[in-house]
Tab-separated table of C-alpha atoms and ligand atoms in Angstrom:
chain	number	residue	atom	x	y	z
A	1	MET	CA	-103.087	-186.924	192.026
A	2	ILE	CA	-105.491	-185.266	189.954
A	3	TYR	CA	-103.655	-181.595	190.353
A	4	PHE	CA	-100.010	-183.923	189.939
A	5	LEU	CA	-102.161	-185.054	186.816
A	6	ALA	CA	-103.081	-182.080	185.260
A	7	THR	CA	-99.572	-180.433	186.634
A	8	VAL	CA	-97.584	-183.256	184.117
A	9	ALA	CA	-99.887	-183.314	181.502
A	10	ALA	CA	-99.936	-179.220	181.672
A	11	ILE	CA	-95.718	-179.355	180.849
A	12	ALA	CA	-96.953	-180.127	177.150
A	13	GLY	CA	-98.468	-176.815	177.237
A	14	PHE	CA	-95.044	-175.327	178.473
A	15	LEU	CA	-93.212	-176.823	175.419
A	16	PHE	CA	-95.922	-175.684	173.122
A	17	GLY	CA	-95.654	-172.060	174.423
A	18	TYR	CA	-91.564	-172.378	174.804
A	19	ASP	CA	-90.824	-173.588	170.922
A	20	GLU	CA	-93.215	-171.222	169.725
A	21	GLY	CA	-91.578	-168.070	171.306
A	22	VAL	CA	-87.747	-169.344	171.566
A	23	ILE	CA	-87.202	-168.983	167.615
A	24	ALA	CA	-87.687	-165.308	168.034
A	25	VAL	CA	-84.910	-165.042	170.456
A	26	VAL	CA	-82.585	-167.194	169.140
A	27	ARG	CA	-82.355	-165.769	165.810
A	28	PRO	CA	-79.598	-163.125	166.246
A	29	SER	CA	-76.931	-165.997	167.537
A	30	LEU	CA	-78.297	-168.798	165.121
A	31	ASP	CA	-77.642	-166.527	162.497
A	32	LYS	CA	-74.443	-165.657	163.314
A	33	ASP	CA	-73.294	-169.220	162.830
A	34	PHE	CA	-76.014	-170.634	160.167
A	35	PRO	CA	-77.237	-167.176	158.175
A	36	MET	CA	-80.286	-168.153	156.262
A	37	GLY	CA	-82.052	-166.632	153.856
A	38	PRO	CA	-85.607	-165.326	154.251
A	39	LEU	CA	-86.987	-168.614	152.274
A	40	VAL	CA	-85.146	-170.931	154.357
A	41	ALA	CA	-85.567	-169.245	157.614
A	42	GLY	CA	-89.246	-168.646	157.004
A	43	PHE	CA	-89.138	-172.468	156.407
A	44	MET	CA	-87.575	-173.447	159.489
A	45	THR	CA	-89.506	-171.516	160.935
A	46	ALA	CA	-92.639	-172.891	159.924
A	47	ALA	CA	-91.585	-176.211	160.322
A	48	VAL	CA	-93.024	-176.239	164.244
A	49	PRO	CA	-96.322	-175.059	163.103
A	50	LEU	CA	-96.490	-177.550	160.128
A	51	GLY	CA	-95.172	-180.851	161.502
A	52	ALA	CA	-98.392	-179.847	164.076
A	53	LEU	CA	-100.476	-179.472	161.675
A	54	ALA	CA	-99.356	-183.107	160.129
A	55	ALA	CA	-99.567	-184.743	163.809
A	56	ALA	CA	-102.966	-182.917	164.464
A	57	GLY	CA	-104.775	-184.587	161.704
A	58	LEU	CA	-103.209	-188.312	163.157
A	59	ALA	CA	-103.477	-187.725	166.465
A	60	GLY	CA	-106.708	-188.771	167.239
A	61	ARG	CA	-106.692	-192.187	165.778
A	62	ILE	CA	-103.621	-192.947	167.475
A	63	ILE	CA	-104.999	-191.392	170.777
A	64	ASP	CA	-108.170	-193.359	170.681
A	65	ARG	CA	-106.044	-196.764	169.507
A	66	PHE	CA	-102.901	-196.740	171.814
A	67	GLY	CA	-104.272	-195.040	175.185
A	68	ARG	CA	-104.302	-190.841	175.979
A	69	ARG	CA	-100.893	-191.980	178.273
A	70	ARG	CA	-98.944	-193.957	176.413
A	71	VAL	CA	-99.075	-191.427	173.475
A	72	LEU	CA	-98.233	-188.949	175.469
A	73	MET	CA	-94.815	-190.610	176.657
A	74	ALA	CA	-94.416	-191.203	173.062
A	75	ALA	CA	-94.696	-187.348	172.397
A	76	ALA	CA	-92.532	-186.714	175.544
A	77	ALA	CA	-90.001	-188.462	174.144
A	78	LEU	CA	-90.024	-186.465	170.719
A	79	PHE	CA	-89.974	-183.260	172.611
A	80	ALA	CA	-86.901	-184.334	174.175
A	81	LEU	CA	-85.068	-185.739	170.909
A	82	GLY	CA	-86.087	-182.681	169.064
A	83	ALA	CA	-84.207	-180.219	171.641
A	84	LEU	CA	-81.478	-182.198	171.687
A	85	ILE	CA	-80.860	-182.268	167.938
A	86	ALA	CA	-81.737	-178.694	167.079
A	87	ALA	CA	-78.521	-177.964	170.062
A	88	ALA	CA	-76.659	-180.693	168.383
A	89	ILE	CA	-76.875	-179.725	164.815
A	90	THR	CA	-74.009	-179.193	162.489
A	91	ALA	CA	-76.155	-177.938	159.195
A	92	VAL	CA	-79.459	-176.076	158.482
A	93	TRP	CA	-81.487	-179.016	157.260
A	94	MET	CA	-81.087	-180.856	160.558
A	95	LEU	CA	-82.582	-177.768	162.045
A	96	VAL	CA	-85.526	-177.991	160.087
A	97	LEU	CA	-85.628	-182.028	160.644
A	98	ALA	CA	-85.537	-181.308	164.382
A	99	ARG	CA	-88.264	-178.387	164.401
A	100	LEU	CA	-90.127	-180.765	162.553
A	101	ILE	CA	-89.969	-183.583	165.294
A	102	LEU	CA	-90.935	-180.341	167.869
A	103	GLY	CA	-94.058	-179.869	165.627
A	104	LEU	CA	-94.633	-183.742	165.556
A	105	ALA	CA	-94.307	-183.641	169.307
A	106	ILE	CA	-96.549	-180.388	169.684
A	107	GLY	CA	-99.219	-181.532	167.512
A	108	VAL	CA	-100.318	-184.730	169.177
A	109	ALA	CA	-99.491	-183.257	172.826
A	110	ALA	CA	-102.140	-180.748	172.224
A	111	VAL	CA	-104.540	-182.855	171.483
A	112	GLY	CA	-103.613	-185.398	174.279
A	113	ALA	CA	-102.894	-183.396	176.994
A	114	PRO	CA	-105.949	-181.233	177.593
A	115	LEU	CA	-107.970	-184.698	176.212
A	116	TYR	CA	-106.592	-186.500	179.190
A	117	ILE	CA	-107.227	-184.004	181.836
A	118	ALA	CA	-110.422	-183.665	180.711
A	119	GLU	CA	-111.197	-187.126	180.803
A	120	THR	CA	-109.543	-187.673	184.555
A	121	ALA	CA	-110.577	-184.424	186.581
A	122	PRO	CA	-113.503	-184.643	188.292
A	123	HIS	CA	-116.509	-181.939	186.392
A	124	ARG	CA	-116.511	-179.418	189.396
A	125	ILE	CA	-113.044	-178.464	188.841
A	126	ARG	CA	-112.581	-179.615	185.185
A	127	GLY	CA	-112.024	-176.098	183.495
A	128	ALA	CA	-109.450	-174.770	185.789
A	129	LEU	CA	-107.752	-178.132	185.460
A	130	VAL	CA	-107.762	-177.980	181.470
A	131	SER	CA	-106.612	-174.568	181.774
A	132	THR	CA	-103.566	-175.195	183.259
A	133	TYR	CA	-102.729	-176.524	179.878
A	134	GLN	CA	-102.978	-172.987	178.787
A	135	LEU	CA	-101.211	-171.584	181.643
A	136	ALA	CA	-98.289	-173.641	180.834
A	137	ILE	CA	-98.651	-172.388	177.147
A	138	THR	CA	-98.240	-168.713	178.892
A	139	ILE	CA	-95.546	-169.427	181.019
A	140	GLY	CA	-93.331	-171.171	178.250
A	141	ILE	CA	-93.907	-167.842	176.034
A	142	LEU	CA	-93.210	-166.243	178.644
A	143	VAL	CA	-89.430	-168.101	179.785
A	144	SER	CA	-88.439	-168.024	175.815
A	145	TYR	CA	-89.027	-164.203	175.843
A	146	LEU	CA	-87.213	-163.877	179.229
A	147	THR	CA	-84.327	-166.223	177.749
A	148	GLY	CA	-84.032	-163.811	175.186
A	149	LEU	CA	-83.311	-161.451	177.469
A	150	PHE	CA	-81.058	-162.812	180.174
A	151	ILE	CA	-79.204	-165.247	177.671
A	152	SER	CA	-77.250	-163.708	174.760
A	153	GLY	CA	-74.093	-163.979	172.920
A	154	ASP	CA	-72.152	-166.405	170.663
A	155	GLY	CA	-73.441	-169.804	170.373
A	156	THR	CA	-76.227	-169.472	172.845
A	157	TRP	CA	-78.928	-170.671	170.217
A	158	ARG	CA	-77.560	-174.274	171.363
A	159	THR	CA	-78.269	-173.806	174.812
A	160	MET	CA	-81.607	-172.027	174.309
A	161	PHE	CA	-82.996	-175.067	172.231
A	162	GLY	CA	-81.371	-177.772	174.654
A	163	LEU	CA	-82.993	-176.564	177.557
A	164	GLY	CA	-86.092	-177.096	175.719
A	165	ALA	CA	-84.804	-181.526	176.441
A	166	VAL	CA	-85.214	-180.833	180.206
A	167	PRO	CA	-89.176	-180.226	180.171
A	168	GLY	CA	-89.225	-183.262	177.752
A	169	LEU	CA	-87.841	-185.239	180.289
A	170	LEU	CA	-89.252	-184.292	182.859
A	171	PHE	CA	-92.952	-184.806	181.235
A	172	LEU	CA	-91.548	-187.857	180.363
A	173	ALA	CA	-90.880	-189.126	184.059
A	174	GLY	CA	-93.685	-187.564	185.491
A	175	LEU	CA	-95.988	-189.447	182.847
A	176	ALA	CA	-94.654	-192.920	184.107
A	177	PHE	CA	-96.310	-192.589	187.869
A	178	LEU	CA	-99.733	-191.582	186.451
A	179	PRO	CA	-102.398	-193.818	185.339
A	180	GLU	CA	-104.685	-194.002	182.256
A	181	SER	CA	-107.635	-192.062	181.426
A	182	PRO	CA	-110.459	-194.032	183.245
A	183	ARG	CA	-112.795	-193.026	180.261
A	184	TRP	CA	-110.317	-194.442	177.887
A	185	LEU	CA	-110.168	-197.676	179.720
A	186	VAL	CA	-113.962	-198.185	180.118
A	187	LEU	CA	-114.004	-197.202	176.160
A	188	LYS	CA	-111.878	-200.286	175.338
A	189	GLY	CA	-113.995	-202.656	177.777
A	190	PHE	CA	-111.740	-202.835	180.973
A	191	PRO	CA	-113.838	-201.390	183.544
A	192	ASP	CA	-111.987	-203.174	186.295
A	193	ASP	CA	-108.574	-201.249	185.284
A	194	ALA	CA	-110.913	-197.889	184.875
A	195	ARG	CA	-112.315	-198.623	188.729
A	196	ALA	CA	-108.121	-198.568	189.461
A	197	SER	CA	-107.300	-196.019	187.783
A	198	LEU	CA	-110.414	-193.728	189.330
A	199	ARG	CA	-109.065	-195.187	192.904
A	200	ARG	CA	-106.036	-193.735	192.069
A	201	LEU	CA	-107.173	-190.437	191.144
A	202	ARG	CA	-109.632	-189.690	193.340
A	203	ALA	CA	-109.283	-188.742	197.431
A	204	ALA	CA	-110.081	-191.388	199.574
A	205	GLY	CA	-114.021	-192.135	200.232
A	206	TRP	CA	-114.623	-190.407	196.914
A	207	PRO	CA	-117.900	-192.224	195.382
A	208	VAL	CA	-115.824	-193.536	192.773
A	209	ASP	CA	-118.738	-196.592	191.517
A	210	GLY	CA	-121.163	-194.066	190.960
A	211	GLU	CA	-118.736	-192.127	188.375
A	212	LEU	CA	-117.475	-195.466	187.124
A	213	ASP	CA	-121.270	-196.600	186.692
A	214	GLU	CA	-122.347	-193.011	185.090
A	215	MET	CA	-119.085	-193.869	182.408
A	216	VAL	CA	-120.217	-197.743	181.775
A	217	ARG	CA	-123.908	-196.417	181.053
A	218	SER	CA	-122.892	-193.882	178.572
A	219	ALA	CA	-120.511	-196.162	177.015
A	220	GLN	CA	-122.974	-198.641	176.063
A	221	ALA	CA	-125.654	-196.297	175.030
A	222	GLN	CA	-122.749	-195.492	172.459
A	223	ALA	CA	-122.006	-199.128	171.468
A	224	GLY	CA	-122.732	-199.829	168.005
A	225	ARG	CA	-122.593	-196.109	167.131
A	226	LYS	CA	-120.457	-195.167	164.302
A	227	THR	CA	-116.831	-194.100	165.248
A	228	GLY	CA	-114.933	-192.708	161.910
A	229	TYR	CA	-114.278	-189.192	160.872
A	230	ARG	CA	-117.652	-189.426	158.860
A	231	ALA	CA	-119.476	-189.822	162.574
A	232	LEU	CA	-118.662	-186.101	163.203
A	233	LEU	CA	-120.828	-185.134	160.427
A	234	GLU	CA	-123.569	-186.827	161.957
A	235	PRO	CA	-126.510	-184.697	163.194
A	236	ALA	CA	-126.284	-185.072	166.566
A	237	ILE	CA	-122.199	-184.086	166.346
A	238	ARG	CA	-121.879	-181.638	163.838
A	239	PRO	CA	-122.956	-178.815	165.976
A	240	ALA	CA	-120.382	-179.770	168.303
A	241	LEU	CA	-117.505	-180.192	165.844
A	242	ILE	CA	-118.814	-176.643	164.638
A	243	VAL	CA	-118.128	-175.083	168.008
A	244	ALA	CA	-114.888	-176.701	168.680
A	245	VAL	CA	-113.192	-175.905	164.841
A	246	GLY	CA	-115.139	-172.164	165.029
A	247	LEU	CA	-113.047	-171.486	168.477
A	248	PHE	CA	-110.314	-172.124	167.166
A	249	PHE	CA	-110.936	-169.992	163.544
A	250	LEU	CA	-111.936	-167.522	165.873
A	251	GLN	CA	-109.065	-167.538	168.642
A	252	GLN	CA	-106.565	-167.503	165.841
A	253	LEU	CA	-108.114	-164.862	163.457
A	254	SER	CA	-108.790	-162.604	166.541
A	255	GLY	CA	-104.948	-161.760	165.664
A	256	ILE	CA	-103.855	-163.479	169.155
A	257	ASN	CA	-100.172	-164.694	167.647
A	258	ALA	CA	-99.834	-161.463	165.515
A	259	VAL	CA	-99.199	-159.964	168.642
A	260	ILE	CA	-97.551	-162.789	170.247
A	261	TYR	CA	-94.633	-163.453	167.150
A	262	TYR	CA	-94.434	-160.077	166.318
A	263	ALA	CA	-94.955	-157.865	169.540
A	264	PRO	CA	-91.823	-155.966	168.594
A	265	GLN	CA	-92.518	-154.581	165.319
A	266	ILE	CA	-96.251	-154.032	166.327
A	267	PHE	CA	-94.987	-151.247	168.895
A	268	SER	CA	-92.362	-150.138	166.665
A	269	HIS	CA	-95.254	-149.425	163.945
A	270	ALA	CA	-96.965	-147.726	167.054
A	271	GLY	CA	-93.767	-145.434	167.259
A	272	PHE	CA	-92.261	-146.821	170.092
A	273	ASP	CA	-88.517	-147.000	168.327
A	274	SER	CA	-86.200	-147.742	171.216
A	275	ALA	CA	-85.415	-151.822	171.003
A	276	SER	CA	-85.342	-151.874	174.803
A	277	THR	CA	-88.635	-150.334	174.989
A	278	GLN	CA	-90.213	-152.980	172.457
A	279	MET	CA	-88.654	-155.727	174.513
A	280	LEU	CA	-90.083	-154.716	177.950
A	281	ALA	CA	-93.535	-154.237	176.222
A	282	THR	CA	-93.102	-157.526	174.887
A	283	VAL	CA	-92.171	-159.205	177.844
A	284	GLY	CA	-94.860	-157.087	179.406
A	285	VAL	CA	-97.343	-158.931	177.139
A	286	GLY	CA	-96.210	-162.130	178.267
A	287	THR	CA	-96.441	-161.612	181.928
A	288	VAL	CA	-100.392	-159.998	181.211
A	289	ASN	CA	-100.867	-163.186	179.653
A	290	LEU	CA	-99.825	-165.744	182.288
A	291	LEU	CA	-101.622	-163.785	184.632
A	292	THR	CA	-104.766	-163.002	182.953
A	293	THR	CA	-104.923	-166.612	182.344
A	294	VAL	CA	-104.524	-167.080	186.018
A	295	LEU	CA	-107.631	-165.323	186.490
A	296	ALA	CA	-109.298	-166.857	183.805
A	297	MET	CA	-108.595	-170.298	186.025
A	298	PHE	CA	-110.726	-168.760	188.558
A	299	LEU	CA	-113.250	-167.651	187.446
A	300	ILE	CA	-113.964	-170.268	184.190
A	301	ASP	CA	-116.079	-172.991	186.802
A	302	ARG	CA	-117.671	-170.084	188.527
A	303	ILE	CA	-119.180	-167.277	185.658
A	304	GLY	CA	-119.297	-170.105	183.151
A	305	ARG	CA	-117.707	-170.367	179.801
A	306	ARG	CA	-120.568	-168.236	177.957
A	307	PRO	CA	-120.300	-164.937	179.384
A	308	LEU	CA	-116.318	-165.237	179.746
A	309	LEU	CA	-116.317	-165.937	176.095
A	310	ILE	CA	-119.052	-162.710	175.286
A	311	LEU	CA	-117.020	-160.860	177.854
A	312	GLY	CA	-113.502	-161.626	175.949
A	313	PHE	CA	-114.336	-161.309	172.414
A	314	ALA	CA	-116.363	-157.992	173.485
A	315	GLY	CA	-112.548	-156.784	174.533
A	316	ALA	CA	-110.739	-157.494	172.347
A	317	SER	CA	-112.794	-155.998	169.669
A	318	ALA	CA	-113.046	-152.898	171.336
A	319	ALA	CA	-108.905	-152.746	172.158
A	320	MET	CA	-108.075	-153.429	168.490
A	321	LEU	CA	-110.727	-150.644	167.088
A	322	VAL	CA	-108.726	-147.831	169.673
A	323	ILE	CA	-105.383	-149.392	168.314
A	324	VAL	CA	-106.704	-148.488	164.729
A	325	LEU	CA	-107.725	-145.197	165.808
A	326	ALA	CA	-104.757	-144.234	167.349
A	327	VAL	CA	-102.464	-145.893	163.954
A	328	ILE	CA	-105.233	-143.225	162.016
A	329	GLU	CA	-104.696	-140.453	164.349
A	330	PRO	CA	-101.875	-140.389	166.019
A	331	THR	CA	-102.603	-137.043	167.482
A	332	LEU	CA	-105.564	-138.276	169.435
A	333	VAL	CA	-104.375	-140.895	171.314
A	334	PRO	CA	-101.522	-140.965	173.488
A	335	SER	CA	-98.852	-143.269	172.346
A	336	TRP	CA	-98.268	-144.944	176.151
A	337	VAL	CA	-102.251	-145.638	175.471
A	338	ILE	CA	-101.366	-147.963	172.582
A	339	ILE	CA	-99.090	-150.390	175.030
A	340	VAL	CA	-102.237	-149.861	177.440
A	341	VAL	CA	-104.690	-150.918	175.310
A	342	LEU	CA	-102.712	-153.845	173.522
A	343	LEU	CA	-102.461	-155.131	177.346
A	344	LEU	CA	-105.882	-154.850	177.517
A	345	TYR	CA	-106.813	-156.818	174.152
A	346	ILE	CA	-103.869	-159.525	175.796
A	347	ALA	CA	-106.099	-159.789	178.908
A	348	SER	CA	-109.393	-159.970	176.912
A	349	PHE	CA	-107.646	-163.040	175.068
A	350	ALA	CA	-106.060	-164.542	177.898
A	351	ILE	CA	-109.315	-164.497	180.142
A	352	SER	CA	-111.091	-166.387	177.688
A	353	LEU	CA	-110.224	-166.894	174.058
A	354	GLY	CA	-106.955	-168.461	175.113
A	355	PRO	CA	-107.996	-171.160	177.486
A	356	LEU	CA	-111.760	-171.760	176.277
A	357	PRO	CA	-111.249	-173.144	172.898
A	358	HIS	CA	-108.963	-175.891	174.550
A	359	VAL	CA	-111.354	-176.640	176.910
A	360	MET	CA	-114.542	-176.643	175.333
A	361	MET	CA	-112.895	-179.245	172.266
A	362	SER	CA	-112.418	-181.684	174.941
A	363	GLU	CA	-115.655	-181.570	176.676
A	364	ILE	CA	-118.268	-181.097	173.971
A	365	PHE	CA	-117.651	-184.263	171.756
A	366	PRO	CA	-119.080	-187.665	172.846
A	367	LEU	CA	-116.552	-190.537	174.077
A	368	ARG	CA	-116.496	-192.424	170.665
A	369	VAL	CA	-115.189	-189.560	168.559
A	370	ARG	CA	-113.696	-187.505	171.214
A	371	GLY	CA	-109.951	-188.228	169.786
A	372	LEU	CA	-111.246	-187.227	165.943
A	373	GLY	CA	-113.201	-184.122	166.984
A	374	MET	CA	-110.198	-182.687	169.000
A	375	SER	CA	-107.822	-183.212	166.204
A	376	MET	CA	-110.363	-181.440	163.640
A	377	ALA	CA	-110.137	-178.450	166.004
A	378	SER	CA	-106.476	-178.872	166.560
A	379	ILE	CA	-106.013	-178.733	162.481
A	380	SER	CA	-108.199	-175.382	163.036
A	381	ASN	CA	-105.813	-174.147	165.460
A	382	TRP	CA	-102.591	-174.541	163.626
A	383	GLY	CA	-104.144	-174.022	159.988
A	384	PHE	CA	-105.128	-170.538	161.149
A	385	ASN	CA	-102.160	-170.274	163.191
A	386	PHE	CA	-100.336	-170.719	160.413
A	387	ILE	CA	-101.991	-168.357	157.980
A	388	VAL	CA	-101.940	-165.454	160.502
A	389	VAL	CA	-98.412	-165.447	161.208
A	390	PHE	CA	-97.894	-166.092	157.714
A	391	SER	CA	-99.822	-163.233	156.200
A	392	PHE	CA	-99.104	-161.125	158.832
A	393	PRO	CA	-95.784	-159.626	157.528
A	394	LEU	CA	-97.315	-159.021	154.241
A	395	MET	CA	-100.524	-157.480	155.495
A	396	LEU	CA	-98.385	-154.684	157.450
A	397	ALA	CA	-95.889	-154.300	154.481
A	398	GLY	CA	-99.191	-153.933	152.015
A	399	PRO	CA	-103.051	-152.656	153.555
A	400	GLY	CA	-100.739	-151.898	156.600
A	401	LEU	CA	-101.447	-152.323	160.493
A	402	ALA	CA	-104.867	-150.488	160.661
A	403	PHE	CA	-106.609	-152.390	158.320
A	404	THR	CA	-105.317	-155.819	159.446
A	405	PHE	CA	-106.456	-154.773	162.879
A	406	THR	CA	-109.963	-154.049	161.642
A	407	ILE	CA	-109.886	-157.262	160.342
A	408	PHE	CA	-109.138	-158.688	163.586
A	409	ALA	CA	-112.004	-156.491	165.225
A	410	VAL	CA	-114.710	-157.163	163.118
A	411	ILE	CA	-113.999	-160.876	163.313
A	412	CYS	CA	-114.028	-160.732	167.235
A	413	LEU	CA	-117.841	-158.836	166.825
A	414	GLY	CA	-118.343	-161.730	164.806
A	415	GLY	CA	-117.379	-164.433	167.847
A	416	ILE	CA	-120.063	-162.753	170.206
A	417	PHE	CA	-122.652	-163.631	167.976
A	418	PHE	CA	-121.179	-167.285	167.208
A	419	THR	CA	-121.182	-167.667	171.288
A	420	MET	CA	-124.992	-166.328	171.278
A	421	THR	CA	-126.059	-168.702	168.513
A	422	ARG	CA	-123.838	-171.560	168.789
A	423	VAL	CA	-122.044	-172.224	171.812
A	424	PRO	CA	-123.405	-174.482	175.106
A	425	GLU	CA	-122.829	-173.574	178.690
A	426	THR	CA	-120.977	-176.867	179.793
A	427	THR	CA	-119.573	-175.489	183.187
A	428	GLY	CA	-120.397	-177.645	186.414
A	429	LEU	CA	-121.818	-180.701	183.784
A	430	SER	CA	-120.590	-184.205	183.489
A	431	LEU	CA	-119.052	-185.196	180.157
A	432	GLU	CA	-121.789	-188.165	180.337
A	433	ALA	CA	-124.545	-185.062	180.948
A	434	ILE	CA	-123.349	-183.324	177.666
A	435	GLU	CA	-122.910	-186.625	175.794
A	436	THR	CA	-126.638	-187.550	176.126
A	437	HIS	CA	-127.782	-183.959	175.488
A	438	CYS	CA	-125.904	-184.177	172.538
A	439	HIS	CA	-127.983	-187.373	171.175
A	440	SER	CA	-131.156	-185.982	172.720
A	441	GLY	CA	-132.251	-184.170	169.297
A	442	ARG	CA	-132.121	-180.547	171.149
A	443	PRO	CA	-129.757	-177.821	169.871
A	444	LEU	CA	-126.882	-178.325	171.739
A	445	VAL	CA	-126.760	-174.372	172.373
A	446	THR	CA	-129.627	-175.591	175.025
A	447	LEU	CA	-127.125	-177.514	176.584
A	448	LYS	CA	-127.729	-176.252	180.024
A	449	ARG	CA	-130.886	-175.321	180.290
A	450	GLY	CA	-131.847	-179.272	178.583
A	451	VAL	CA	-129.874	-180.746	181.305
A	452	ALA	CA	-131.291	-178.873	183.884
A	453	ALA	CA	-134.948	-179.860	182.294
A	454	GLY	CA	-133.956	-183.496	182.059
A	455	ALA	CA	-132.754	-183.607	185.658
A	456	ALA	CA	-136.176	-182.127	186.789
A	457	VAL	CA	-137.989	-184.745	185.094
A	458	ALA	CA	-135.728	-187.378	186.524
A	459	ALA	CA	-136.526	-186.180	189.980
A	460	GLU	CA	-139.893	-186.156	189.306
A	461	ASP	CA	-139.871	-189.663	188.175
A	462	ASP	CA	-138.451	-190.847	191.272
B	1	LIG	C1	-103.370	-170.724	171.238
B	1	LIG	C2	-101.761	-170.359	170.843
B	1	LIG	C3	-101.288	-168.962	171.009
B	1	LIG	C4	-101.378	-168.808	172.941
B	1	LIG	C5	-101.081	-167.162	173.662
B	1	LIG	C6	-103.070	-170.402	172.806
B	1	LIG	O1	-104.339	-170.975	173.078
B	1	LIG	O2	-103.591	-171.569	170.983
B	1	LIG	O3	-101.908	-170.175	169.324
B	1	LIG	O4	-99.978	-168.139	171.125
B	1	LIG	O5	-102.731	-169.068	173.109
B	1	LIG	O6	-101.001	-167.801	174.516
């Protein structure tokens, strides 16, 4: 059941990726029917990240109040509605409206889906299961690129937009068969429903009562503590907020969406003039992104979050610096090397900076502020996404590719320092063990050691 749940919840990621990527590929046929000036086109494109940004701010409260599953069902209905409106529009303002609706759905689902998976998964495979969400994002991006490669011609934009309704409806139908998060049920004071939910989620013979006891004890320990946005600034929770917001800042400022949104332009700047080479290299970007995310899912619960992050930041900054060198001194680096290095950059991203911020934001906040904390992390994700995507063309036209990529490389180097000094190792720990450590007064970054020490003391006491 848990694998089915992770697959259904991850459809939200597919829609995130599809709606991100589709706008690049529908433009040629859309422009024939609705010619748009740069300002209108920019606003129409940015409507998704803007809607998502607005929804991310509200998502935490709504999800805490109405439940993870019910809110995801509402988001699924919005996905289908937005896609159908986009396919049927008769004026540009309707498309802006449709994309705003899609953005709202994405913003809510980007908080709700990873949270729902993290709260229902057994902790030994939590990292891999939450990563299915990132895997689905990469599949969505690749499918939209491929759709662009295979479907072309007048009016095809309606089909491409309308296709988004199919996963939206599948998402809705799948959710109808799933139970609510047991942790949310405990939070709301329904332990019996939580037990029933756990029974459905776990294999026969699994010690459901022990798991439930841990959830109830943890919720009782939290009772009476503050819950609103202010609580995020308490000394016990602030470090988690810094990690979650910081990881998304680093994820976006690593330059990933400059590459995802503008891959063909980057290849053209690097000297590849033919449109078909550019498009093929772009599909290569999407494929490597997807395949390496699969590898990340295999490694994430085995070698741990921190080593993967350090590996990812180091690889991404080294790759960026080689591209900078190639742009400044074209004679030094053959042009095929640029494609290889850009793919290495994508692989470094996908093995760590892609999935890990989504995974970690769903793990490090105590239950009473989990929704709100994830809302803030998501605002960071969409806010910095918007800034990078919006400013990248201006940076290319102004200071140029080498300068912009140098900034990305330096920020990735900063990411290594941030990981070493701030990011805790959550691999293999239950959400409740992480929560107890947050309130122990010990620094968050010492999490794994702290929990091991606590367990040793408990064993001695026994
Ligand atoms: C990021 C997106 C990005 C995608 C690329 C996600 O984790 O949040 O902004 O486009 O990865 O795979």
